[in-house]
């Protein structure tokens, strides 16, 4: 059976909405933590933990409406270590190159989103 793009529009809208909310929390926590600690490591770690929680619960309960469960969580965790390490590397690199950790954070979010393009949005098992 052929699935049309418009059949996925509500799910894509929910995905983008949760992604935007997640990015807001991610950048907000990063900014505040950088002001308080001036530590890229602490700021990236704390903002990443908050963003993962917001993203996981938002997508589980709203985007995919699949609920929260061990199966979903284990699949979700697979990419987290890679994302976290890449995020730290990109923020540190762009902070060093540009002298601004927040700009590095924003660039890292854009690069990670472009690299990972969540294929879960249009998978049929959701």
XYZ file of C-alpha atoms in Angstrom, residues 35-95:
61
model
C 26.353 31.858 32.843
C 26.552 30.104 36.220
C 29.483 27.755 35.653
C 31.316 28.866 32.484
C 31.897 25.159 31.874
C 31.155 23.732 28.444
C 31.222 20.202 29.870
C 28.761 20.893 32.708
C 26.493 23.025 30.525
C 26.424 20.521 27.675
C 25.842 17.603 30.028
C 23.017 19.228 31.971
C 21.273 20.640 28.891
C 21.618 17.280 27.140
C 20.016 15.413 30.057
C 17.100 17.871 30.177
C 16.663 17.786 26.389
C 16.687 13.985 26.299
C 13.963 13.844 28.935
C 11.778 16.458 27.249
C 12.297 14.858 23.844
C 11.664 11.278 24.947
C 8.533 11.997 26.948
C 7.192 14.454 24.355
C 7.606 12.059 21.463
C 6.437 9.025 23.407
C 3.292 10.667 24.704
C 2.451 13.178 21.957
C 4.186 12.520 18.630
C 4.011 8.751 18.361
C 1.538 8.140 21.177
C 3.272 4.878 21.854
C 3.563 5.364 25.587
C 6.634 5.038 27.708
C 8.177 1.622 27.812
C 11.436 -0.258 27.964
C 11.294 -1.167 24.267
C 10.987 2.440 23.173
C 13.542 3.655 25.673
C 16.191 1.115 24.724
C 15.798 1.935 21.046
C 15.998 5.639 21.852
C 19.157 5.266 23.956
C 21.056 3.721 21.054
C 21.808 7.112 19.490
C 22.250 9.107 22.701
C 25.902 8.357 23.379
C 26.798 9.311 19.820
C 24.722 12.509 20.036
C 26.215 13.520 23.365
C 29.828 13.013 22.256
C 29.229 14.775 18.958
C 27.525 17.636 20.761
C 30.449 18.089 23.171
C 32.946 17.984 20.318
C 31.032 20.473 18.170
C 30.347 22.922 21.000
C 33.966 22.874 22.155
C 35.232 23.251 18.590
C 32.927 26.108 17.625
C 33.418 27.783 20.990
